[in-house]
CSV table of C-alpha atoms in Angstrom, one decimal:
chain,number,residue,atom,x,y,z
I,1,UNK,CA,63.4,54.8,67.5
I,2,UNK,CA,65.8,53.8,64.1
I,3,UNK,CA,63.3,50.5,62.5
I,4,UNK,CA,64.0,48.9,59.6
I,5,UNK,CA,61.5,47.4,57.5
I,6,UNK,CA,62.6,44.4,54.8
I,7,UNK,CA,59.9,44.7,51.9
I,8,UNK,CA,57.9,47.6,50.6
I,9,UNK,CA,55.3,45.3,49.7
I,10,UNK,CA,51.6,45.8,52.1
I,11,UNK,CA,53.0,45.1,55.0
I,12,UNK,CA,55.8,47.5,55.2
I,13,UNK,CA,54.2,50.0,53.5
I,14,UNK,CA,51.6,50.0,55.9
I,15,UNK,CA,53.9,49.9,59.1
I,16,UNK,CA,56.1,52.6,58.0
I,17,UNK,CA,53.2,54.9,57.0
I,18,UNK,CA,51.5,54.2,60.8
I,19,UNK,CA,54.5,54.2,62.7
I,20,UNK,CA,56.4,58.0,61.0
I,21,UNK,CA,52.7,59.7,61.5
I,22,UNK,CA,55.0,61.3,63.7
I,23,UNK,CA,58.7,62.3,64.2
I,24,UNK,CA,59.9,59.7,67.1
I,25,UNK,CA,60.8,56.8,64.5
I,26,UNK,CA,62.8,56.9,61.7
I,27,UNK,CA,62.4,54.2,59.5
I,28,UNK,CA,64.2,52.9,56.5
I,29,UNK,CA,63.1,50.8,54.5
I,30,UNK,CA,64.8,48.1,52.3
I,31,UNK,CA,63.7,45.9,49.3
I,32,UNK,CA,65.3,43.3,47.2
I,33,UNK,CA,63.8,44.3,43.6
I,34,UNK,CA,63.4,47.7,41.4
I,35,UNK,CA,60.1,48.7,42.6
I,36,UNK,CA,57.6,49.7,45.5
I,37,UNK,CA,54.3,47.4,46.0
I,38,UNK,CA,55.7,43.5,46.1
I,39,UNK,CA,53.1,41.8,43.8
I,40,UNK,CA,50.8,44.1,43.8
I,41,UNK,CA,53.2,46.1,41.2
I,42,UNK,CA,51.5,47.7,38.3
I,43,UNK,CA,52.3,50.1,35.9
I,44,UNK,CA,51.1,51.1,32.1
I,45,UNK,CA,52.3,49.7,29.3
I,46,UNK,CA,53.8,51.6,27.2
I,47,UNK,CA,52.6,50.2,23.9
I,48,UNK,CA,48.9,50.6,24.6
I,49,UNK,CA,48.6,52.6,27.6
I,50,UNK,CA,46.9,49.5,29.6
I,51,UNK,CA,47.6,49.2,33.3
I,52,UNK,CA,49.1,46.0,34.0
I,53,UNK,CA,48.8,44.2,37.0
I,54,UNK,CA,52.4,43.3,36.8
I,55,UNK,CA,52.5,39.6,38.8
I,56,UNK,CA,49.3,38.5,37.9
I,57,UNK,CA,45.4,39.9,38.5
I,58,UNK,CA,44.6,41.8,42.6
I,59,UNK,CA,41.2,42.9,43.1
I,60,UNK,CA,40.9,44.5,46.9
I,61,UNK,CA,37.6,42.8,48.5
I,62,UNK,CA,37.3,42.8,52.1
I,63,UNK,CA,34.6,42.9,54.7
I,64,UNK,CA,36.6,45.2,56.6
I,65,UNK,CA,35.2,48.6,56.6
I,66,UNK,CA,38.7,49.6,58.5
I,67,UNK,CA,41.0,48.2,56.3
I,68,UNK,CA,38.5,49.5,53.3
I,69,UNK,CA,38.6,53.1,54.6
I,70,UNK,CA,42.3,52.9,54.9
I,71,UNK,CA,43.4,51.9,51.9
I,72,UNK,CA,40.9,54.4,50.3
I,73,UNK,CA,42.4,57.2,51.7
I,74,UNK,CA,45.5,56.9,49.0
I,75,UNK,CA,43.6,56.1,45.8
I,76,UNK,CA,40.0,56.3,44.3
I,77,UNK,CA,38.6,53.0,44.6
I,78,UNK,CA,36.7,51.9,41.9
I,79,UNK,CA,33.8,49.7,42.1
I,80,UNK,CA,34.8,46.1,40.1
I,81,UNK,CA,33.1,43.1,40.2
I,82,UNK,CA,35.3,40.1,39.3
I,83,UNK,CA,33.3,37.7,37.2
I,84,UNK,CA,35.7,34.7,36.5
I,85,UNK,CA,34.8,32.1,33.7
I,86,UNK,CA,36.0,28.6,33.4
I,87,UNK,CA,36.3,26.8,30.4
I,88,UNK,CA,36.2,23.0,30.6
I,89,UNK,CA,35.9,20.6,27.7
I,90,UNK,CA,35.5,24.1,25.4
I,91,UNK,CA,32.5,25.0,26.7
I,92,UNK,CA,32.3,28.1,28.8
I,93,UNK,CA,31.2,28.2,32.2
I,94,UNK,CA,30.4,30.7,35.3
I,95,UNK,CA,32.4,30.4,38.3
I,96,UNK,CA,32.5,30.2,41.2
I,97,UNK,CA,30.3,27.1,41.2
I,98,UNK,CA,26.4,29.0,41.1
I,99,UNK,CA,22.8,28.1,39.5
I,100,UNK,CA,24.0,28.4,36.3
I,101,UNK,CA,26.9,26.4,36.3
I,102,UNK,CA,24.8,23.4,38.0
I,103,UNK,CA,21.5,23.9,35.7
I,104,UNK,CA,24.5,24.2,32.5
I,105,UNK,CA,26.8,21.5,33.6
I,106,UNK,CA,23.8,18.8,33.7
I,107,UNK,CA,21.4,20.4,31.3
I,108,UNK,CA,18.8,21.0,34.1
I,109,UNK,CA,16.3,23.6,34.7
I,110,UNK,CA,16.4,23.6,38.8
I,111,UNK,CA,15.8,26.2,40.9
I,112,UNK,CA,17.8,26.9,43.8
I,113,UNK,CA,15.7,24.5,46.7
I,114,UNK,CA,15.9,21.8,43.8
I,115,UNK,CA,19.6,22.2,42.8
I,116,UNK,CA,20.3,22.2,47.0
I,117,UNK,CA,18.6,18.8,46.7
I,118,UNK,CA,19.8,17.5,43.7
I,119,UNK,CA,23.8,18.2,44.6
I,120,UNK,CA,23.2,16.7,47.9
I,121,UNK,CA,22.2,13.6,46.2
I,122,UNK,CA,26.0,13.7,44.4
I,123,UNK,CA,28.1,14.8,47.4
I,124,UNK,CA,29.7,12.3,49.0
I,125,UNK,CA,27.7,12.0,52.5
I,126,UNK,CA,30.2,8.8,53.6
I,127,UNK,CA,32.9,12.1,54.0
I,128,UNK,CA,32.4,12.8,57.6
I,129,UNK,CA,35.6,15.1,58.4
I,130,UNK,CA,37.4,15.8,55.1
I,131,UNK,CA,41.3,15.3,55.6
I,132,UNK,CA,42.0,16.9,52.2
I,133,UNK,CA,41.2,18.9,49.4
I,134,UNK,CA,39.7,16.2,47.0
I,135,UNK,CA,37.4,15.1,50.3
I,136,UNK,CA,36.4,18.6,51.0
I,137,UNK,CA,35.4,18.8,47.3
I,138,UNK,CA,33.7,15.3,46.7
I,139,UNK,CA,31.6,16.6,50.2
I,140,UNK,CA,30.6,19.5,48.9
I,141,UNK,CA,29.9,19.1,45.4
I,142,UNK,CA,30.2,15.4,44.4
I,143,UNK,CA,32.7,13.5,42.1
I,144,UNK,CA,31.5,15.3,38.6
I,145,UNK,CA,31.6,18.5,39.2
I,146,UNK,CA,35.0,17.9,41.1
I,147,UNK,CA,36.8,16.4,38.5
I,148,UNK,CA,35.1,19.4,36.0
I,149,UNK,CA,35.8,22.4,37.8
I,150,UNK,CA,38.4,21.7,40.7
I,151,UNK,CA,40.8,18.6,39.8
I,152,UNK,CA,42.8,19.6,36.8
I,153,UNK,CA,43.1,23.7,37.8
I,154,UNK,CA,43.9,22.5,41.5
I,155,UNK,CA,46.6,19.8,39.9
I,156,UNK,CA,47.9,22.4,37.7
I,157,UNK,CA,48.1,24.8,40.0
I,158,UNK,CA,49.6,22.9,42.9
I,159,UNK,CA,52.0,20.4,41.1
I,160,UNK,CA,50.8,17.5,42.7
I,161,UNK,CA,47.4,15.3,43.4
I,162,UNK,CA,44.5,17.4,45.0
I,163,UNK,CA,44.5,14.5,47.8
I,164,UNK,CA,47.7,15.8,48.9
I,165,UNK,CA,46.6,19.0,49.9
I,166,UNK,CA,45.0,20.4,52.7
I,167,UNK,CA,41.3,21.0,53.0
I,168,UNK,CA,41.4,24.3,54.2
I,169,UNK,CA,42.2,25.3,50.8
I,170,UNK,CA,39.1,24.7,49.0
I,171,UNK,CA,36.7,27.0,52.3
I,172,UNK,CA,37.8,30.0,49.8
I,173,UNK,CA,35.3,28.5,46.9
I,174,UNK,CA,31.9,29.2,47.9
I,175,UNK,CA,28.7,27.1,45.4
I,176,UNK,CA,26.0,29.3,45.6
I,177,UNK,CA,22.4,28.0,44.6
I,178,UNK,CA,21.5,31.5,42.9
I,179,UNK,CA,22.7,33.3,39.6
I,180,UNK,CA,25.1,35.7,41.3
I,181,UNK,CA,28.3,35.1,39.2
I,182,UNK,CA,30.5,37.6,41.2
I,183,UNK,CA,33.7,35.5,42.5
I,184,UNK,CA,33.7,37.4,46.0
I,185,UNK,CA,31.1,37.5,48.5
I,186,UNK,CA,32.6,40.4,50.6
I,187,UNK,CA,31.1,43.7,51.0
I,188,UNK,CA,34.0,45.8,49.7
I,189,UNK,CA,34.9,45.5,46.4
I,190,UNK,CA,37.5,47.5,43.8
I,191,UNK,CA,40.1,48.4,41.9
I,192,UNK,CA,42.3,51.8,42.1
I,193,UNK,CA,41.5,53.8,39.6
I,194,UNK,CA,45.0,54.6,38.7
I,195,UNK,CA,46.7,51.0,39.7
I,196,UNK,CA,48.5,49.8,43.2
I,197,UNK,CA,51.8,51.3,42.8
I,198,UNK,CA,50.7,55.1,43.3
I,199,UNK,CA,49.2,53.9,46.3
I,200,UNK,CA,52.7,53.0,47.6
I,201,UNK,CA,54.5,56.2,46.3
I,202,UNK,CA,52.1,58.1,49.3
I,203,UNK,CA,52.8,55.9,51.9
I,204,UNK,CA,56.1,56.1,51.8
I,205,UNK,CA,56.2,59.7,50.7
I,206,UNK,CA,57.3,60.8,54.3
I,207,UNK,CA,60.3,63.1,55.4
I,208,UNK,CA,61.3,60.3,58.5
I,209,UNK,CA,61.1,57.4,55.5
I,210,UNK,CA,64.2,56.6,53.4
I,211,UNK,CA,63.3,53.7,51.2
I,212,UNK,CA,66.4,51.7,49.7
I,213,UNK,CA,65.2,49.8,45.9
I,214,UNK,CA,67.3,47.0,44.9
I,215,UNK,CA,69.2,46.4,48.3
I,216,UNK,CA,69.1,42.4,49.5
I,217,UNK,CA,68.8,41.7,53.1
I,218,UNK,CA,71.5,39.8,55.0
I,219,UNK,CA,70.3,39.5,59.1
I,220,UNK,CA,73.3,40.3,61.0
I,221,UNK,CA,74.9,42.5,58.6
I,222,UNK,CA,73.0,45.6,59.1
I,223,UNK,CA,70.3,44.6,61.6
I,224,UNK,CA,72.5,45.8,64.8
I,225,UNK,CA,72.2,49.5,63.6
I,226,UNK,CA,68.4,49.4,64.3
I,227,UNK,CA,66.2,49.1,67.5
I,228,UNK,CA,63.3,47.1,65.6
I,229,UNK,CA,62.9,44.9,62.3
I,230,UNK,CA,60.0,44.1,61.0
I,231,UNK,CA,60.9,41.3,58.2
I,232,UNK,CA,57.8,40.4,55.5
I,233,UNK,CA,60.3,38.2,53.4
I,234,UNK,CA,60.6,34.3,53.6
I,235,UNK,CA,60.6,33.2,56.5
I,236,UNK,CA,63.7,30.1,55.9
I,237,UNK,CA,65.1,32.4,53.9
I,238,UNK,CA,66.2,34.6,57.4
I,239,UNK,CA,67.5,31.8,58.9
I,240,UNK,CA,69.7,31.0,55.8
I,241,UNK,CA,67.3,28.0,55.0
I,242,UNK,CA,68.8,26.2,58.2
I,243,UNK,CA,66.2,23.9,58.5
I,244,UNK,CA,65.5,23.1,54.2
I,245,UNK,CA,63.5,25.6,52.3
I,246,UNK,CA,59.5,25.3,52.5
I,247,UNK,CA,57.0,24.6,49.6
I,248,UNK,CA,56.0,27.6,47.6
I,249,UNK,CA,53.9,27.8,44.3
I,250,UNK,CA,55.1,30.9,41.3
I,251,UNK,CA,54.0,31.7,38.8
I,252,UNK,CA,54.8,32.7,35.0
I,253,UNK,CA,53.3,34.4,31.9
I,254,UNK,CA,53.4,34.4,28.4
I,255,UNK,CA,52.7,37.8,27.2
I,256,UNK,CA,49.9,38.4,23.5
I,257,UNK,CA,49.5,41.8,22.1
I,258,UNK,CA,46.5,41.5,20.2
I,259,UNK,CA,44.1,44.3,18.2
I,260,UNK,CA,40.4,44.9,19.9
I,261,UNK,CA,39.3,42.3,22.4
I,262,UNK,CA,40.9,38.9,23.0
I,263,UNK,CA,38.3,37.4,25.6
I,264,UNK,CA,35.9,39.5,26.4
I,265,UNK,CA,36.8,39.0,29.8
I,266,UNK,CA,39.5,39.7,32.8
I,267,UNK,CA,39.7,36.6,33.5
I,268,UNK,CA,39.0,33.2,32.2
I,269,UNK,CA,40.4,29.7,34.1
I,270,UNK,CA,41.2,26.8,32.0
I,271,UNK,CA,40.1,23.6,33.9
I,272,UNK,CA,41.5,20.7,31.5
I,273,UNK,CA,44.6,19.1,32.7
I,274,UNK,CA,45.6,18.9,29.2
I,275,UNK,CA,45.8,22.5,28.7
I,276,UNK,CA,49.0,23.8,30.5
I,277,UNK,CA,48.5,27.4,31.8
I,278,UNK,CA,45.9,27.9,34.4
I,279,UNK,CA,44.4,30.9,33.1
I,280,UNK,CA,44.1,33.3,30.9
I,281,UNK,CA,44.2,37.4,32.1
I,282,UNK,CA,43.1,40.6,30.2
I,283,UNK,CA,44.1,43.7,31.9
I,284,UNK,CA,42.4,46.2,29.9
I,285,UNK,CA,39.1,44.7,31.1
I,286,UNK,CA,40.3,45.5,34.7
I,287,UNK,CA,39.9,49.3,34.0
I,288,UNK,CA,36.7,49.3,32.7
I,289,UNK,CA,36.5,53.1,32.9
I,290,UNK,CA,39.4,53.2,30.2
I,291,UNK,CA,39.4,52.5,26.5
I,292,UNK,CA,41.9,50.8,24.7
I,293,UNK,CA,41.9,49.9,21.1
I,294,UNK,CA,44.3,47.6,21.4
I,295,UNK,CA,45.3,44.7,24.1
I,296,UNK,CA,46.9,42.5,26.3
I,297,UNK,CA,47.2,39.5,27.8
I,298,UNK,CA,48.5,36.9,29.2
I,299,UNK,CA,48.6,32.9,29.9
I,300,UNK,CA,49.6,32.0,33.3
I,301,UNK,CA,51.2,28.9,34.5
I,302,UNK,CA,52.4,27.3,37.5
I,303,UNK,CA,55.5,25.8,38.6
I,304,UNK,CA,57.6,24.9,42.0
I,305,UNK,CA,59.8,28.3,43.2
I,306,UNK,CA,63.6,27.9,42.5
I,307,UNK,CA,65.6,30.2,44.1
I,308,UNK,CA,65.7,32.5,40.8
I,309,UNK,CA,61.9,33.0,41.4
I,310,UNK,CA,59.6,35.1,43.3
I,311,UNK,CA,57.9,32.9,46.1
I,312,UNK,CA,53.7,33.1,45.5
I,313,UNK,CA,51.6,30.5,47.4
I,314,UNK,CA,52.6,28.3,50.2
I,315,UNK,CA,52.2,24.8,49.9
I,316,UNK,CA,52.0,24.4,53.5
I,317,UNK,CA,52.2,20.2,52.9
I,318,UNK,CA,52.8,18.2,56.1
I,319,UNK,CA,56.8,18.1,55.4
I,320,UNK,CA,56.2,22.3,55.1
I,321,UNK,CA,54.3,22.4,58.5
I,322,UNK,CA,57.4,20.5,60.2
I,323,UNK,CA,59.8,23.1,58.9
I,324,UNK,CA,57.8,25.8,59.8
I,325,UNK,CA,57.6,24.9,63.7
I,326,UNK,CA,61.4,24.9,63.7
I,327,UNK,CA,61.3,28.2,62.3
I,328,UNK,CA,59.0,29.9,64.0
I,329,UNK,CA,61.0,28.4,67.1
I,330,UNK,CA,63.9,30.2,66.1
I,331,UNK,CA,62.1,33.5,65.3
I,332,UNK,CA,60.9,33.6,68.4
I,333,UNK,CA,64.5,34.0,69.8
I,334,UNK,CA,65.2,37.5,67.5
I,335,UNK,CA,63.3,39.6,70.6
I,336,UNK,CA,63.9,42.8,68.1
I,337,UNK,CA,62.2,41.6,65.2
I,338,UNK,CA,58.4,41.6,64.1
I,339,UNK,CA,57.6,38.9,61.8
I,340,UNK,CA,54.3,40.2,59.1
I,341,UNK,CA,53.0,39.3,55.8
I,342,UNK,CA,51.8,36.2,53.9
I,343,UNK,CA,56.2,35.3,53.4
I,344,UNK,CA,57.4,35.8,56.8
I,345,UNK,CA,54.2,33.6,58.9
I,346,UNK,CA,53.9,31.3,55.4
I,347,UNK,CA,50.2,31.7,55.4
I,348,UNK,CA,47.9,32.5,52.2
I,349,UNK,CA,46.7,36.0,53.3
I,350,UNK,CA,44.9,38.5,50.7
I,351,UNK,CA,45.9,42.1,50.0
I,352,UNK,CA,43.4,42.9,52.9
I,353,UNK,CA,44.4,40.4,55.6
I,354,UNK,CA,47.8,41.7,55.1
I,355,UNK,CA,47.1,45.3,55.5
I,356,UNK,CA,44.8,44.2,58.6
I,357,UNK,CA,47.6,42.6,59.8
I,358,UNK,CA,50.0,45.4,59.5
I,359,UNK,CA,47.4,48.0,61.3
I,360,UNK,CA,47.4,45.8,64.1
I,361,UNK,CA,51.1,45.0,64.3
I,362,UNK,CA,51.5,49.1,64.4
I,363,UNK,CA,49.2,50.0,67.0
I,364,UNK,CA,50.5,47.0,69.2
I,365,UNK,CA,54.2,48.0,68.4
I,366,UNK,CA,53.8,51.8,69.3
I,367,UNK,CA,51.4,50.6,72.9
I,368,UNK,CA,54.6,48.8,73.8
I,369,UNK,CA,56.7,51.7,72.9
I,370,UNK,CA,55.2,54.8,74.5
């Protein structure tokens, strides 16, 4: 079969590398900017030699000893533990929310059975079924530590009021009433040893795979010469935004260059609504097993996508979820196309729900094909 694939992000590269395992599809492969991997871009800096996650920090954790053992078959994984700190009021904290940031926060001594008792005593137990983000917080961890940790990074982030937002949102942001500071609880945890993009380079790297850079798609245009499509861009943006565009988050970064060690850390959030970026990333401490004299990092903000900007987080506000049925309706009348990826269904996915995704979308696509 002659497929097309639109992106050469996860998703594609995943389905074209399942799907030419053999010589009965053909597949080409087409992507809007200069380079393989979507976000998950890096590539070395050629000042200091750092390898820079180029749209912003991606540290593979999954439970998913499939998805693990797949992507590790094109890199050397190495082990990384993401330790995030949040700064709030100046003060330095550890986050997620654990021991240490409870006992800190209130200048206690608890242990964990005491700190359990002592934050359900702040959560708000009037919150039966939270309808929103600032109910699942004030639920979970009560009015103080919301407004300390959660409100002004969530505001920032999101451009509007927490309240607005769904609840689902805040499930991803585990408190845990021990001192384990690592930001994931999944059992899988790394970064390639030599960055994303050479991961793309082999999965692509196949005889049956012609991958076009810098090539926009238009549906209609080209899509007749193919048997199968599977599309992992914006979803409104197929349909020539018929229906209004939906709600996405970007973001942007100013860039430091800095001697020695700016931080001391990859990764530091920045909870005050008065302070503008989000947070601050260092990308030589996501290579640990390097050494860099020098550094760099960068300030991250937050802003509404234009049409000039690449499309991060989905808003998914109520307005969004109405736009999105009318959508999916009409995807569902393109029979030749495969809709995959975090763009094309408008849902926050990770690096490993997309690749999940992807194997499953392959398998089911050759069953039907056979």
């Amino acid at each position: 079969m002659n497929i097309l694939i639109v992106g050469a992000g996860f998703s594609g590269a995943v389905i074209a590398e399942c799907l030419t395992r053999s010589s009965k599809h053909q597949v080409t492969v087409i992507e809007s900017r200069s380079h393989l991997g979507g976000n998950c871009h890096t590539q070395r800096d050629l000042e200091t030699g750092i390898m820079l996650h180029t749209y912003g920090p991606h540290i593979f954790n999954t439970d998913n000893l499939e998805v693990w053992q797949y992507i590790s078959r094109f890199c050397e994984m190495m082990p990384y533990t993401n330790r995030v700190k949040t700064v709030y009021e100046n003060e330095v904290y550890s986050f997620p929310i654990n021991l240490h940031t409870i006992n800190q926060f209130f200048k206690k001594n608890l242990n964990p059975e005491s700190a359990r008792e002592f934050l359900k005593k702040l959560a708000d137990a009037t919150i039966d079924m939270p309808e929103n983000f600032e109910q699942q917080a004030l639920k979970f961890v009560g009015p103080e530590l919301y407004h300390a940790f959660l409100y002004g990074y969530t505001k920032k982030q999101w451009g509007c009021e927490p309240s607005e937002l769904p609840a689902s949102i805040l499930k991803r942001l585990p408190v845990r009433f021990n001192y384990n500071d690592n930001y994931y609880s999944t059992k899988y945890q790394g970064i390639p040893k030599n960055g994303y993009t050479p991961i793309f380079e082999q999965m692509f790297d196949r005889e049956n795979i012609k991958v076009l850079l810098n090539t926009k798609f238009n549906a209609g245009e080209i899509d007749a010469d193919f048997d199968h499509i599977f599309y992992t861009g914006p979803i409104d943006e197929l349909f020539h935004y018929r229906f209004g565009r939906l709600g996405y988050r970007t973001v942007f970064f100013n860039r430091f260059d800095v001697a020695g060690d700016h931080q001391g850390n990859a990764v530091i959030n920045y909870a005050d609504v008065d302070v503008p970026y989000t947070r601050v990333h260092e990308h030589k401490h996501f290579t640990p097993w390097e050494s860099h004299d020098r550094s760099v990092y960068f300030e991250e903000f937050s802003k509404e996508t234009t049409e000039m900007d690449v499309p991060y987080y989905p808003k998914r506000l109520s307005h969004d979820m109405d736009l999105l049925k009318l959508y999916q309706i009409e995807a569902s009348k393109v029979k030749r196309y495969t809709m995959l990826g975090r763009l094309a269904t408008y849902r926050y996915m990770d690096m490993h729900h997309v690749i999940g995704e992807a194997l499953r979308a392959a398998e089911e696509f050759e069953l039907n094909h056979t």
